[in-house]
Amino acid sequence: MSIADNYLRVSEELAAACVEVARDPDDVCLLAVSKTVGVDGVRDAIEAGAVDFGENRPDLLIEKAEEFPDRRWHFIGNIQSRRIEDIVRFSTLIHSLYQEKHAIKIDRCAGKMGKVQDVLIEVNVSGEQSKSGIAPDEAALLLERCETLCNIRVRGLMTMAPQGDLEVARRTFADLRKLAEHLRATLNGEDAKAFDQLSMGMSEDWKVAVAEGSTIVRIGRAVFSENFA
Ligand SMILES: *Cc1c(COP(=O)(O)O)cnc(C)c1O
């Protein structure tokens, strides 16, 4: 299976999974997480129609976004203060914001570049030590702070589920959706309208994420790995 074949297969499976749970396939973005391949791998996915790509390292983000500036590039990795300018320059959407100090710096960089940076707040729903993200009960305060920054627009929430148990993953995703609904109710007018994205689901658990309301599935291995079953 080539990368292009994989991409086409996953996008067909995604459309079918949406229909199965009575959702419009256009409401779920297939984000191709290209962190394990080079520009040739990205090119193969583009040939199959991929538009949105995810990277978790600033250097790889820059390299690929410069090569393919007409695609949408998402930053899904750990944010380091000193790389925020690069991340803001190239990202359509930053999925992994969970610290106020980073929000402040993103806002300042975006302002200098004359852009409003779309971000998602990453939530550690499961509470696993190994996972990054803000605790669910601290998300409201961070959101409130972000809403005071005019060069940032919070588009919703992101999470990673524990691996290996689809029922646990499903509960994690359902909890993120409930938290998003709760937070959205605290926002007014335009801010509430913009807060409409849930980035959840990866190669092994994206189907349950779609059933629980995901609007962005982040797929790496199922597209870019030779032997992902
Ligand atoms: C690597 C990565 C993915 C993709 O994971 P796969 O299991 O390969 O689909 C999704 N989200 C984040 C944050 C990642 O780092």
JSON list of C-alpha atoms and ligand atoms in Angstrom, two decimals:
[
{"chain": "A", "resi": 1, "resn": "MET", "atom": "CA", "xyz": [0.00, 0.00, 0.00]},
{"chain": "A", "resi": 2, "resn": "SER", "atom": "CA", "xyz": [1.33, 3.42, -0.94]},
{"chain": "A", "resi": 3, "resn": "ILE", "atom": "CA", "xyz": [0.81, 6.56, 1.10]},
{"chain": "A", "resi": 4, "resn": "ALA", "atom": "CA", "xyz": [-1.66, 7.78, -1.51]},
{"chain": "A", "resi": 5, "resn": "ASP", "atom": "CA", "xyz": [-3.62, 4.50, -1.29]},
{"chain": "A", "resi": 6, "resn": "ASN", "atom": "CA", "xyz": [-3.60, 4.71, 2.50]},
{"chain": "A", "resi": 7, "resn": "TYR", "atom": "CA", "xyz": [-4.84, 8.29, 2.45]},
{"chain": "A", "resi": 8, "resn": "LEU", "atom": "CA", "xyz": [-7.67, 7.43, 0.07]},
{"chain": "A", "resi": 9, "resn": "ARG", "atom": "CA", "xyz": [-8.65, 4.39, 2.11]},
{"chain": "A", "resi": 10, "resn": "VAL", "atom": "CA", "xyz": [-8.69, 6.31, 5.39]},
{"chain": "A", "resi": 11, "resn": "SER", "atom": "CA", "xyz": [-10.71, 9.17, 3.91]},
{"chain": "A", "resi": 12, "resn": "GLU", "atom": "CA", "xyz": [-13.27, 6.69, 2.56]},
{"chain": "A", "resi": 13, "resn": "GLU", "atom": "CA", "xyz": [-13.44, 4.95, 5.94]},
{"chain": "A", "resi": 14, "resn": "LEU", "atom": "CA", "xyz": [-13.85, 8.31, 7.63]},
{"chain": "A", "resi": 15, "resn": "ALA", "atom": "CA", "xyz": [-16.73, 9.30, 5.35]},
{"chain": "A", "resi": 16, "resn": "ALA", "atom": "CA", "xyz": [-18.41, 5.94, 5.99]},
{"chain": "A", "resi": 17, "resn": "ALA", "atom": "CA", "xyz": [-17.92, 6.24, 9.76]},
{"chain": "A", "resi": 18, "resn": "CYS", "atom": "CA", "xyz": [-19.54, 9.69, 9.69]},
{"chain": "A", "resi": 19, "resn": "VAL", "atom": "CA", "xyz": [-22.56, 8.39, 7.79]},
{"chain": "A", "resi": 20, "resn": "GLU", "atom": "CA", "xyz": [-22.87, 5.52, 10.27]},
{"chain": "A", "resi": 21, "resn": "VAL", "atom": "CA", "xyz": [-23.32, 7.94, 13.15]},
{"chain": "A", "resi": 22, "resn": "ALA", "atom": "CA", "xyz": [-25.48, 10.36, 11.12]},
{"chain": "A", "resi": 23, "resn": "ARG", "atom": "CA", "xyz": [-22.81, 13.04, 10.75]},
{"chain": "A", "resi": 24, "resn": "ASP", "atom": "CA", "xyz": [-21.85, 15.01, 7.67]},
{"chain": "A", "resi": 25, "resn": "PRO", "atom": "CA", "xyz": [-18.40, 13.87, 6.42]},
{"chain": "A", "resi": 26, "resn": "ASP", "atom": "CA", "xyz": [-17.62, 17.52, 5.60]},
{"chain": "A", "resi": 27, "resn": "ASP", "atom": "CA", "xyz": [-17.74, 18.28, 9.33]},
{"chain": "A", "resi": 28, "resn": "VAL", "atom": "CA", "xyz": [-14.72, 16.11, 10.15]},
{"chain": "A", "resi": 29, "resn": "CYS", "atom": "CA", "xyz": [-11.25, 17.14, 8.99]},
{"chain": "A", "resi": 30, "resn": "LEU", "atom": "CA", "xyz": [-8.73, 14.41, 8.19]},
{"chain": "A", "resi": 31, "resn": "LEU", "atom": "CA", "xyz": [-5.44, 15.78, 9.49]},
{"chain": "A", "resi": 32, "resn": "ALA", "atom": "CA", "xyz": [-2.54, 13.83, 8.00]},
{"chain": "A", "resi": 33, "resn": "VAL", "atom": "CA", "xyz": [0.17, 13.68, 10.68]},
{"chain": "A", "resi": 34, "resn": "SER", "atom": "CA", "xyz": [3.29, 13.63, 8.52]},
{"chain": "A", "resi": 35, "resn": "LYS", "atom": "CA", "xyz": [5.89, 13.79, 11.33]},
{"chain": "A", "resi": 36, "resn": "THR", "atom": "CA", "xyz": [7.48, 10.46, 10.37]},
{"chain": "A", "resi": 37, "resn": "VAL", "atom": "CA", "xyz": [7.99, 11.20, 6.66]},
{"chain": "A", "resi": 38, "resn": "GLY", "atom": "CA", "xyz": [9.87, 13.72, 4.54]},
{"chain": "A", "resi": 39, "resn": "VAL", "atom": "CA", "xyz": [8.65, 16.02, 1.80]},
{"chain": "A", "resi": 40, "resn": "ASP", "atom": "CA", "xyz": [8.26, 13.09, -0.62]},
{"chain": "A", "resi": 41, "resn": "GLY", "atom": "CA", "xyz": [5.78, 11.44, 1.73]},
{"chain": "A", "resi": 42, "resn": "VAL", "atom": "CA", "xyz": [3.84, 14.68, 2.01]},
{"chain": "A", "resi": 43, "resn": "ARG", "atom": "CA", "xyz": [3.80, 14.96, -1.78]},
{"chain": "A", "resi": 44, "resn": "ASP", "atom": "CA", "xyz": [2.31, 11.45, -2.08]},
{"chain": "A", "resi": 45, "resn": "ALA", "atom": "CA", "xyz": [-0.48, 12.40, 0.34]},
{"chain": "A", "resi": 46, "resn": "ILE", "atom": "CA", "xyz": [-1.13, 15.64, -1.56]},
{"chain": "A", "resi": 47, "resn": "GLU", "atom": "CA", "xyz": [-1.54, 13.64, -4.75]},
{"chain": "A", "resi": 48, "resn": "ALA", "atom": "CA", "xyz": [-4.31, 11.72, -3.03]},
{"chain": "A", "resi": 49, "resn": "GLY", "atom": "CA", "xyz": [-5.98, 15.00, -2.03]},
{"chain": "A", "resi": 50, "resn": "ALA", "atom": "CA", "xyz": [-4.62, 15.75, 1.45]},
{"chain": "A", "resi": 51, "resn": "VAL", "atom": "CA", "xyz": [-5.02, 19.39, 2.45]},
{"chain": "A", "resi": 52, "resn": "ASP", "atom": "CA", "xyz": [-4.34, 19.46, 6.20]},
{"chain": "A", "resi": 53, "resn": "PHE", "atom": "CA", "xyz": [-1.06, 18.25, 7.69]},
{"chain": "A", "resi": 54, "resn": "GLY", "atom": "CA", "xyz": [0.12, 17.97, 11.28]},
{"chain": "A", "resi": 55, "resn": "GLU", "atom": "CA", "xyz": [3.69, 18.28, 12.57]},
{"chain": "A", "resi": 56, "resn": "ASN", "atom": "CA", "xyz": [5.05, 18.10, 16.10]},
{"chain": "A", "resi": 57, "resn": "ARG", "atom": "CA", "xyz": [8.50, 19.64, 15.63]},
{"chain": "A", "resi": 58, "resn": "PRO", "atom": "CA", "xyz": [9.05, 23.24, 14.55]},
{"chain": "A", "resi": 59, "resn": "ASP", "atom": "CA", "xyz": [11.96, 22.40, 12.23]},
{"chain": "A", "resi": 60, "resn": "LEU", "atom": "CA", "xyz": [9.92, 19.84, 10.31]},
{"chain": "A", "resi": 61, "resn": "LEU", "atom": "CA", "xyz": [6.94, 22.18, 10.26]},
{"chain": "A", "resi": 62, "resn": "ILE", "atom": "CA", "xyz": [9.04, 24.92, 8.68]},
{"chain": "A", "resi": 63, "resn": "GLU", "atom": "CA", "xyz": [10.67, 22.64, 6.12]},
{"chain": "A", "resi": 64, "resn": "LYS", "atom": "CA", "xyz": [7.42, 21.17, 4.88]},
{"chain": "A", "resi": 65, "resn": "ALA", "atom": "CA", "xyz": [5.28, 24.30, 5.13]},
{"chain": "A", "resi": 66, "resn": "GLU", "atom": "CA", "xyz": [7.85, 26.17, 3.04]},
{"chain": "A", "resi": 67, "resn": "GLU", "atom": "CA", "xyz": [7.84, 23.38, 0.46]},
{"chain": "A", "resi": 68, "resn": "PHE", "atom": "CA", "xyz": [4.02, 23.21, 0.33]},
{"chain": "A", "resi": 69, "resn": "PRO", "atom": "CA", "xyz": [2.72, 26.66, 1.30]},
{"chain": "A", "resi": 70, "resn": "ASP", "atom": "CA", "xyz": [-0.70, 26.07, -0.23]},
{"chain": "A", "resi": 71, "resn": "ARG", "atom": "CA", "xyz": [-1.54, 23.31, 2.29]},
{"chain": "A", "resi": 72, "resn": "ARG", "atom": "CA", "xyz": [-2.78, 23.95, 5.82]},
{"chain": "A", "resi": 73, "resn": "TRP", "atom": "CA", "xyz": [-0.18, 23.21, 8.49]},
{"chain": "A", "resi": 74, "resn": "HIS", "atom": "CA", "xyz": [-1.16, 22.35, 12.06]},
{"chain": "A", "resi": 75, "resn": "PHE", "atom": "CA", "xyz": [1.19, 22.29, 15.01]},
{"chain": "A", "resi": 76, "resn": "ILE", "atom": "CA", "xyz": [0.39, 19.38, 17.33]},
{"chain": "A", "resi": 77, "resn": "GLY", "atom": "CA", "xyz": [3.60, 19.08, 19.38]},
{"chain": "A", "resi": 78, "resn": "ASN", "atom": "CA", "xyz": [5.07, 20.35, 22.59]},
{"chain": "A", "resi": 79, "resn": "ILE", "atom": "CA", "xyz": [5.37, 24.15, 22.54]},
{"chain": "A", "resi": 80, "resn": "GLN", "atom": "CA", "xyz": [8.73, 25.63, 23.50]},
{"chain": "A", "resi": 81, "resn": "SER", "atom": "CA", "xyz": [8.82, 29.35, 24.19]},
{"chain": "A", "resi": 82, "resn": "ARG", "atom": "CA", "xyz": [11.79, 30.05, 21.95]},
{"chain": "A", "resi": 83, "resn": "ARG", "atom": "CA", "xyz": [10.10, 28.38, 18.96]},
{"chain": "A", "resi": 84, "resn": "ILE", "atom": "CA", "xyz": [6.78, 30.17, 19.22]},
{"chain": "A", "resi": 85, "resn": "GLU", "atom": "CA", "xyz": [7.60, 32.70, 16.52]},
{"chain": "A", "resi": 86, "resn": "ASP", "atom": "CA", "xyz": [8.30, 29.89, 14.01]},
{"chain": "A", "resi": 87, "resn": "ILE", "atom": "CA", "xyz": [5.20, 28.00, 15.07]},
{"chain": "A", "resi": 88, "resn": "VAL", "atom": "CA", "xyz": [2.98, 31.07, 14.66]},
{"chain": "A", "resi": 89, "resn": "ARG", "atom": "CA", "xyz": [4.51, 31.95, 11.30]},
{"chain": "A", "resi": 90, "resn": "PHE", "atom": "CA", "xyz": [3.61, 28.61, 9.75]},
{"chain": "A", "resi": 91, "resn": "SER", "atom": "CA", "xyz": [0.59, 27.24, 11.61]},
{"chain": "A", "resi": 92, "resn": "THR", "atom": "CA", "xyz": [-3.01, 27.48, 10.55]},
{"chain": "A", "resi": 93, "resn": "LEU", "atom": "CA", "xyz": [-4.02, 25.95, 13.88]},
{"chain": "A", "resi": 94, "resn": "ILE", "atom": "CA", "xyz": [-2.01, 25.22, 17.03]},
{"chain": "A", "resi": 95, "resn": "HIS", "atom": "CA", "xyz": [-3.54, 22.20, 18.82]},
{"chain": "A", "resi": 96, "resn": "SER", "atom": "CA", "xyz": [-1.32, 22.03, 21.89]},
{"chain": "A", "resi": 97, "resn": "LEU", "atom": "CA", "xyz": [-1.69, 25.21, 23.94]},
{"chain": "A", "resi": 98, "resn": "TYR", "atom": "CA", "xyz": [-2.04, 24.64, 27.67]},
{"chain": "A", "resi": 99, "resn": "GLN", "atom": "CA", "xyz": [0.12, 27.26, 29.36]},
{"chain": "A", "resi": 100, "resn": "GLU", "atom": "CA", "xyz": [-0.85, 30.88, 29.83]},
{"chain": "A", "resi": 101, "resn": "LYS", "atom": "CA", "xyz": [2.72, 32.12, 29.30]},
{"chain": "A", "resi": 102, "resn": "HIS", "atom": "CA", "xyz": [2.69, 30.52, 25.85]},
{"chain": "A", "resi": 103, "resn": "ALA", "atom": "CA", "xyz": [-0.67, 32.09, 25.05]},
{"chain": "A", "resi": 104, "resn": "ILE", "atom": "CA", "xyz": [0.75, 35.51, 25.87]},
{"chain": "A", "resi": 105, "resn": "LYS", "atom": "CA", "xyz": [3.76, 34.96, 23.62]},
{"chain": "A", "resi": 106, "resn": "ILE", "atom": "CA", "xyz": [1.66, 33.52, 20.77]},
{"chain": "A", "resi": 107, "resn": "ASP", "atom": "CA", "xyz": [-0.58, 36.58, 21.01]},
{"chain": "A", "resi": 108, "resn": "ARG", "atom": "CA", "xyz": [2.39, 38.94, 20.85]},
{"chain": "A", "resi": 109, "resn": "CYS", "atom": "CA", "xyz": [3.99, 37.15, 17.85]},
{"chain": "A", "resi": 110, "resn": "ALA", "atom": "CA", "xyz": [0.70, 36.93, 15.98]},
{"chain": "A", "resi": 111, "resn": "GLY", "atom": "CA", "xyz": [0.09, 40.64, 16.58]},
{"chain": "A", "resi": 112, "resn": "LYS", "atom": "CA", "xyz": [3.49, 41.51, 15.10]},
{"chain": "A", "resi": 113, "resn": "MET", "atom": "CA", "xyz": [2.72, 39.40, 12.04]},
{"chain": "A", "resi": 114, "resn": "GLY", "atom": "CA", "xyz": [-0.70, 40.96, 11.65]},
{"chain": "A", "resi": 115, "resn": "LYS", "atom": "CA", "xyz": [-2.52, 37.67, 12.08]},
{"chain": "A", "resi": 116, "resn": "VAL", "atom": "CA", "xyz": [-5.03, 36.21, 14.49]},
{"chain": "A", "resi": 117, "resn": "GLN", "atom": "CA", "xyz": [-3.75, 32.80, 15.54]},
{"chain": "A", "resi": 118, "resn": "ASP", "atom": "CA", "xyz": [-6.27, 30.00, 15.85]},
{"chain": "A", "resi": 119, "resn": "VAL", "atom": "CA", "xyz": [-5.50, 27.69, 18.78]},
{"chain": "A", "resi": 120, "resn": "LEU", "atom": "CA", "xyz": [-6.97, 24.73, 20.62]},
{"chain": "A", "resi": 121, "resn": "ILE", "atom": "CA", "xyz": [-6.51, 24.17, 24.34]},
{"chain": "A", "resi": 122, "resn": "GLU", "atom": "CA", "xyz": [-4.99, 20.76, 25.01]},
{"chain": "A", "resi": 123, "resn": "VAL", "atom": "CA", "xyz": [-6.67, 19.00, 27.92]},
{"chain": "A", "resi": 124, "resn": "ASN", "atom": "CA", "xyz": [-5.28, 16.05, 29.85]},
{"chain": "A", "resi": 125, "resn": "VAL", "atom": "CA", "xyz": [-8.66, 14.41, 30.35]},
{"chain": "A", "resi": 126, "resn": "SER", "atom": "CA", "xyz": [-7.33, 11.07, 31.56]},
{"chain": "A", "resi": 127, "resn": "GLY", "atom": "CA", "xyz": [-4.91, 12.58, 34.06]},
{"chain": "A", "resi": 128, "resn": "GLU", "atom": "CA", "xyz": [-2.07, 10.27, 32.95]},
{"chain": "A", "resi": 129, "resn": "GLN", "atom": "CA", "xyz": [1.30, 11.58, 34.13]},
{"chain": "A", "resi": 130, "resn": "SER", "atom": "CA", "xyz": [2.87, 10.98, 30.74]},
{"chain": "A", "resi": 131, "resn": "LYS", "atom": "CA", "xyz": [0.36, 13.17, 28.92]},
{"chain": "A", "resi": 132, "resn": "SER", "atom": "CA", "xyz": [0.61, 16.89, 28.45]},
{"chain": "A", "resi": 133, "resn": "GLY", "atom": "CA", "xyz": [-2.33, 19.27, 28.64]},
{"chain": "A", "resi": 134, "resn": "ILE", "atom": "CA", "xyz": [-4.17, 21.24, 31.23]},
{"chain": "A", "resi": 135, "resn": "ALA", "atom": "CA", "xyz": [-6.31, 19.58, 33.92]},
{"chain": "A", "resi": 136, "resn": "PRO", "atom": "CA", "xyz": [-10.02, 19.73, 32.99]},
{"chain": "A", "resi": 137, "resn": "ASP", "atom": "CA", "xyz": [-10.91, 21.90, 35.99]},
{"chain": "A", "resi": 138, "resn": "GLU", "atom": "CA", "xyz": [-8.27, 24.48, 35.06]},
{"chain": "A", "resi": 139, "resn": "ALA", "atom": "CA", "xyz": [-9.35, 24.86, 31.43]},
{"chain": "A", "resi": 140, "resn": "ALA", "atom": "CA", "xyz": [-12.00, 27.49, 32.15]},
{"chain": "A", "resi": 141, "resn": "LEU", "atom": "CA", "xyz": [-9.47, 29.88, 33.66]},
{"chain": "A", "resi": 142, "resn": "LEU", "atom": "CA", "xyz": [-7.00, 29.49, 30.78]},
{"chain": "A", "resi": 143, "resn": "LEU", "atom": "CA", "xyz": [-9.82, 30.01, 28.28]},
{"chain": "A", "resi": 144, "resn": "GLU", "atom": "CA", "xyz": [-10.89, 33.15, 30.12]},
{"chain": "A", "resi": 145, "resn": "ARG", "atom": "CA", "xyz": [-7.33, 34.49, 29.98]},
{"chain": "A", "resi": 146, "resn": "CYS", "atom": "CA", "xyz": [-7.02, 33.67, 26.27]},
{"chain": "A", "resi": 147, "resn": "GLU", "atom": "CA", "xyz": [-10.25, 35.51, 25.51]},
{"chain": "A", "resi": 148, "resn": "THR", "atom": "CA", "xyz": [-8.59, 38.72, 26.72]},
{"chain": "A", "resi": 149, "resn": "LEU", "atom": "CA", "xyz": [-5.82, 38.35, 24.08]},
{"chain": "A", "resi": 150, "resn": "CYS", "atom": "CA", "xyz": [-6.99, 39.84, 20.80]},
{"chain": "A", "resi": 151, "resn": "ASN", "atom": "CA", "xyz": [-4.52, 38.08, 18.47]},
{"chain": "A", "resi": 152, "resn": "ILE", "atom": "CA", "xyz": [-5.55, 34.60, 19.60]},
{"chain": "A", "resi": 153, "resn": "ARG", "atom": "CA", "xyz": [-8.80, 32.89, 18.76]},
{"chain": "A", "resi": 154, "resn": "VAL", "atom": "CA", "xyz": [-9.61, 29.76, 20.75]},
{"chain": "A", "resi": 155, "resn": "ARG", "atom": "CA", "xyz": [-11.32, 27.34, 18.39]},
{"chain": "A", "resi": 156, "resn": "GLY", "atom": "CA", "xyz": [-11.93, 24.50, 20.83]},
{"chain": "A", "resi": 157, "resn": "LEU", "atom": "CA", "xyz": [-10.21, 21.64, 22.63]},
{"chain": "A", "resi": 158, "resn": "MET", "atom": "CA", "xyz": [-7.76, 18.85, 21.88]},
{"chain": "A", "resi": 159, "resn": "THR", "atom": "CA", "xyz": [-6.91, 15.66, 23.75]},
{"chain": "A", "resi": 160, "resn": "MET", "atom": "CA", "xyz": [-5.04, 12.39, 23.46]},
{"chain": "A", "resi": 161, "resn": "ALA", "atom": "CA", "xyz": [-6.73, 9.28, 24.85]},
{"chain": "A", "resi": 162, "resn": "PRO", "atom": "CA", "xyz": [-4.91, 6.52, 26.72]},
{"chain": "A", "resi": 163, "resn": "GLN", "atom": "CA", "xyz": [-3.86, 3.81, 24.27]},
{"chain": "A", "resi": 164, "resn": "GLY", "atom": "CA", "xyz": [-5.02, 0.23, 24.21]},
{"chain": "A", "resi": 165, "resn": "ASP", "atom": "CA", "xyz": [-8.64, 0.31, 25.38]},
{"chain": "A", "resi": 166, "resn": "LEU", "atom": "CA", "xyz": [-11.30, 1.71, 23.08]},
{"chain": "A", "resi": 167, "resn": "GLU", "atom": "CA", "xyz": [-13.90, 2.00, 25.84]},
{"chain": "A", "resi": 168, "resn": "VAL", "atom": "CA", "xyz": [-11.52, 4.14, 27.90]},
{"chain": "A", "resi": 169, "resn": "ALA", "atom": "CA", "xyz": [-10.79, 6.20, 24.77]},
{"chain": "A", "resi": 170, "resn": "ARG", "atom": "CA", "xyz": [-14.51, 6.66, 24.17]},
{"chain": "A", "resi": 171, "resn": "ARG", "atom": "CA", "xyz": [-15.07, 7.93, 27.71]},
{"chain": "A", "resi": 172, "resn": "THR", "atom": "CA", "xyz": [-12.11, 10.29, 27.34]},
{"chain": "A", "resi": 173, "resn": "PHE", "atom": "CA", "xyz": [-13.55, 11.75, 24.14]},
{"chain": "A", "resi": 174, "resn": "ALA", "atom": "CA", "xyz": [-17.05, 12.01, 25.60]},
{"chain": "A", "resi": 175, "resn": "ASP", "atom": "CA", "xyz": [-15.62, 13.87, 28.60]},
{"chain": "A", "resi": 176, "resn": "LEU", "atom": "CA", "xyz": [-13.77, 16.29, 26.31]},
{"chain": "A", "resi": 177, "resn": "ARG", "atom": "CA", "xyz": [-16.97, 16.97, 24.38]},
{"chain": "A", "resi": 178, "resn": "LYS", "atom": "CA", "xyz": [-18.89, 17.66, 27.60]},
{"chain": "A", "resi": 179, "resn": "LEU", "atom": "CA", "xyz": [-16.15, 19.98, 28.82]},
{"chain": "A", "resi": 180, "resn": "ALA", "atom": "CA", "xyz": [-16.24, 21.84, 25.50]},
{"chain": "A", "resi": 181, "resn": "GLU", "atom": "CA", "xyz": [-20.02, 22.25, 25.72]},
{"chain": "A", "resi": 182, "resn": "HIS", "atom": "CA", "xyz": [-19.69, 23.57, 29.26]},
{"chain": "A", "resi": 183, "resn": "LEU", "atom": "CA", "xyz": [-16.94, 26.04, 28.30]},
{"chain": "A", "resi": 184, "resn": "ARG", "atom": "CA", "xyz": [-18.75, 27.18, 25.19]},
{"chain": "A", "resi": 185, "resn": "ALA", "atom": "CA", "xyz": [-21.75, 28.14, 27.33]},
{"chain": "A", "resi": 186, "resn": "THR", "atom": "CA", "xyz": [-19.51, 30.58, 29.25]},
{"chain": "A", "resi": 187, "resn": "LEU", "atom": "CA", "xyz": [-18.56, 32.46, 26.07]},
{"chain": "A", "resi": 188, "resn": "ASN", "atom": "CA", "xyz": [-20.54, 35.14, 24.37]},
{"chain": "A", "resi": 189, "resn": "GLY", "atom": "CA", "xyz": [-21.58, 35.72, 20.75]},
{"chain": "A", "resi": 190, "resn": "GLU", "atom": "CA", "xyz": [-18.67, 35.52, 18.33]},
{"chain": "A", "resi": 191, "resn": "ASP", "atom": "CA", "xyz": [-16.37, 33.75, 20.78]},
{"chain": "A", "resi": 192, "resn": "ALA", "atom": "CA", "xyz": [-18.89, 30.98, 21.33]},
{"chain": "A", "resi": 193, "resn": "LYS", "atom": "CA", "xyz": [-19.44, 30.63, 17.60]},
{"chain": "A", "resi": 194, "resn": "ALA", "atom": "CA", "xyz": [-15.70, 30.25, 16.94]},
{"chain": "A", "resi": 195, "resn": "PHE", "atom": "CA", "xyz": [-15.34, 27.65, 19.70]},
{"chain": "A", "resi": 196, "resn": "ASP", "atom": "CA", "xyz": [-16.52, 24.75, 17.57]},
{"chain": "A", "resi": 197, "resn": "GLN", "atom": "CA", "xyz": [-13.59, 22.33, 17.13]},
{"chain": "A", "resi": 198, "resn": "LEU", "atom": "CA", "xyz": [-12.74, 19.08, 18.89]},
{"chain": "A", "resi": 199, "resn": "SER", "atom": "CA", "xyz": [-9.37, 17.61, 17.89]},
{"chain": "A", "resi": 200, "resn": "MET", "atom": "CA", "xyz": [-9.55, 14.01, 19.03]},
{"chain": "A", "resi": 201, "resn": "GLY", "atom": "CA", "xyz": [-8.82, 10.57, 17.59]},
{"chain": "A", "resi": 202, "resn": "MET", "atom": "CA", "xyz": [-5.67, 9.02, 16.13]},
{"chain": "A", "resi": 203, "resn": "SER", "atom": "CA", "xyz": [-4.93, 5.96, 13.98]},
{"chain": "A", "resi": 204, "resn": "GLU", "atom": "CA", "xyz": [-6.16, 3.45, 16.55]},
{"chain": "A", "resi": 205, "resn": "ASP", "atom": "CA", "xyz": [-9.15, 5.24, 18.03]},
{"chain": "A", "resi": 206, "resn": "TRP", "atom": "CA", "xyz": [-10.47, 7.74, 15.49]},
{"chain": "A", "resi": 207, "resn": "LYS", "atom": "CA", "xyz": [-13.73, 5.84, 14.86]},
{"chain": "A", "resi": 208, "resn": "VAL", "atom": "CA", "xyz": [-14.89, 6.17, 18.46]},
{"chain": "A", "resi": 209, "resn": "ALA", "atom": "CA", "xyz": [-13.75, 9.81, 18.40]},
{"chain": "A", "resi": 210, "resn": "VAL", "atom": "CA", "xyz": [-15.98, 10.48, 15.38]},
{"chain": "A", "resi": 211, "resn": "ALA", "atom": "CA", "xyz": [-18.89, 8.84, 17.18]},
{"chain": "A", "resi": 212, "resn": "GLU", "atom": "CA", "xyz": [-18.24, 11.16, 20.14]},
{"chain": "A", "resi": 213, "resn": "GLY", "atom": "CA", "xyz": [-18.20, 14.34, 18.07]},
{"chain": "A", "resi": 214, "resn": "SER", "atom": "CA", "xyz": [-14.63, 14.84, 16.88]},
{"chain": "A", "resi": 215, "resn": "THR", "atom": "CA", "xyz": [-14.20, 17.51, 14.19]},
{"chain": "A", "resi": 216, "resn": "ILE", "atom": "CA", "xyz": [-10.49, 16.86, 13.53]},
{"chain": "A", "resi": 217, "resn": "VAL", "atom": "CA", "xyz": [-8.95, 13.39, 13.53]},
{"chain": "A", "resi": 218, "resn": "ARG", "atom": "CA", "xyz": [-5.14, 13.35, 13.64]},
{"chain": "A", "resi": 219, "resn": "ILE", "atom": "CA", "xyz": [-3.98, 10.34, 11.63]},
{"chain": "A", "resi": 220, "resn": "GLY", "atom": "CA", "xyz": [-0.31, 9.40, 11.39]},
{"chain": "A", "resi": 221, "resn": "ARG", "atom": "CA", "xyz": [0.50, 5.72, 11.01]},
{"chain": "A", "resi": 222, "resn": "ALA", "atom": "CA", "xyz": [-2.68, 4.67, 9.20]},
{"chain": "A", "resi": 223, "resn": "VAL", "atom": "CA", "xyz": [-1.65, 7.02, 6.36]},
{"chain": "A", "resi": 224, "resn": "PHE", "atom": "CA", "xyz": [2.14, 7.10, 6.45]},
{"chain": "A", "resi": 225, "resn": "SER", "atom": "CA", "xyz": [3.21, 3.72, 7.80]},
{"chain": "A", "resi": 226, "resn": "GLU", "atom": "CA", "xyz": [3.80, 0.77, 5.46]},
{"chain": "A", "resi": 227, "resn": "ASN", "atom": "CA", "xyz": [2.35, -1.85, 7.76]},
{"chain": "A", "resi": 228, "resn": "PHE", "atom": "CA", "xyz": [-0.35, -0.35, 9.89]},
{"chain": "A", "resi": 229, "resn": "ALA", "atom": "CA", "xyz": [-3.11, -2.96, 9.90]},
{"chain": "B", "resi": 1, "resn": "LIG", "atom": "C1", "xyz": [1.90, 11.39, 16.29]},
{"chain": "B", "resi": 1, "resn": "LIG", "atom": "C2", "xyz": [0.66, 12.05, 16.75]},
{"chain": "B", "resi": 1, "resn": "LIG", "atom": "C3", "xyz": [-0.58, 11.69, 16.20]},
{"chain": "B", "resi": 1, "resn": "LIG", "atom": "C4", "xyz": [-0.76, 10.58, 15.18]},
{"chain": "B", "resi": 1, "resn": "LIG", "atom": "O1", "xyz": [-0.66, 9.33, 15.83]},
{"chain": "B", "resi": 1, "resn": "LIG", "atom": "P1", "xyz": [-0.94, 7.97, 15.05]},
{"chain": "B", "resi": 1, "resn": "LIG", "atom": "O2", "xyz": [-1.24, 6.99, 16.15]},
{"chain": "B", "resi": 1, "resn": "LIG", "atom": "O3", "xyz": [0.29, 7.64, 14.29]},
{"chain": "B", "resi": 1, "resn": "LIG", "atom": "O4", "xyz": [-2.11, 8.17, 14.18]},
{"chain": "B", "resi": 1, "resn": "LIG", "atom": "C5", "xyz": [-1.69, 12.39, 16.63]},
{"chain": "B", "resi": 1, "resn": "LIG", "atom": "N1", "xyz": [-1.60, 13.38, 17.54]},
{"chain": "B", "resi": 1, "resn": "LIG", "atom": "C6", "xyz": [-0.44, 13.73, 18.10]},
{"chain": "B", "resi": 1, "resn": "LIG", "atom": "C7", "xyz": [-0.41, 14.83, 19.10]},
{"chain": "B", "resi": 1, "resn": "LIG", "atom": "C8", "xyz": [0.74, 13.08, 17.73]},
{"chain": "B", "resi": 1, "resn": "LIG", "atom": "O5", "xyz": [1.90, 13.45, 18.28]}
]
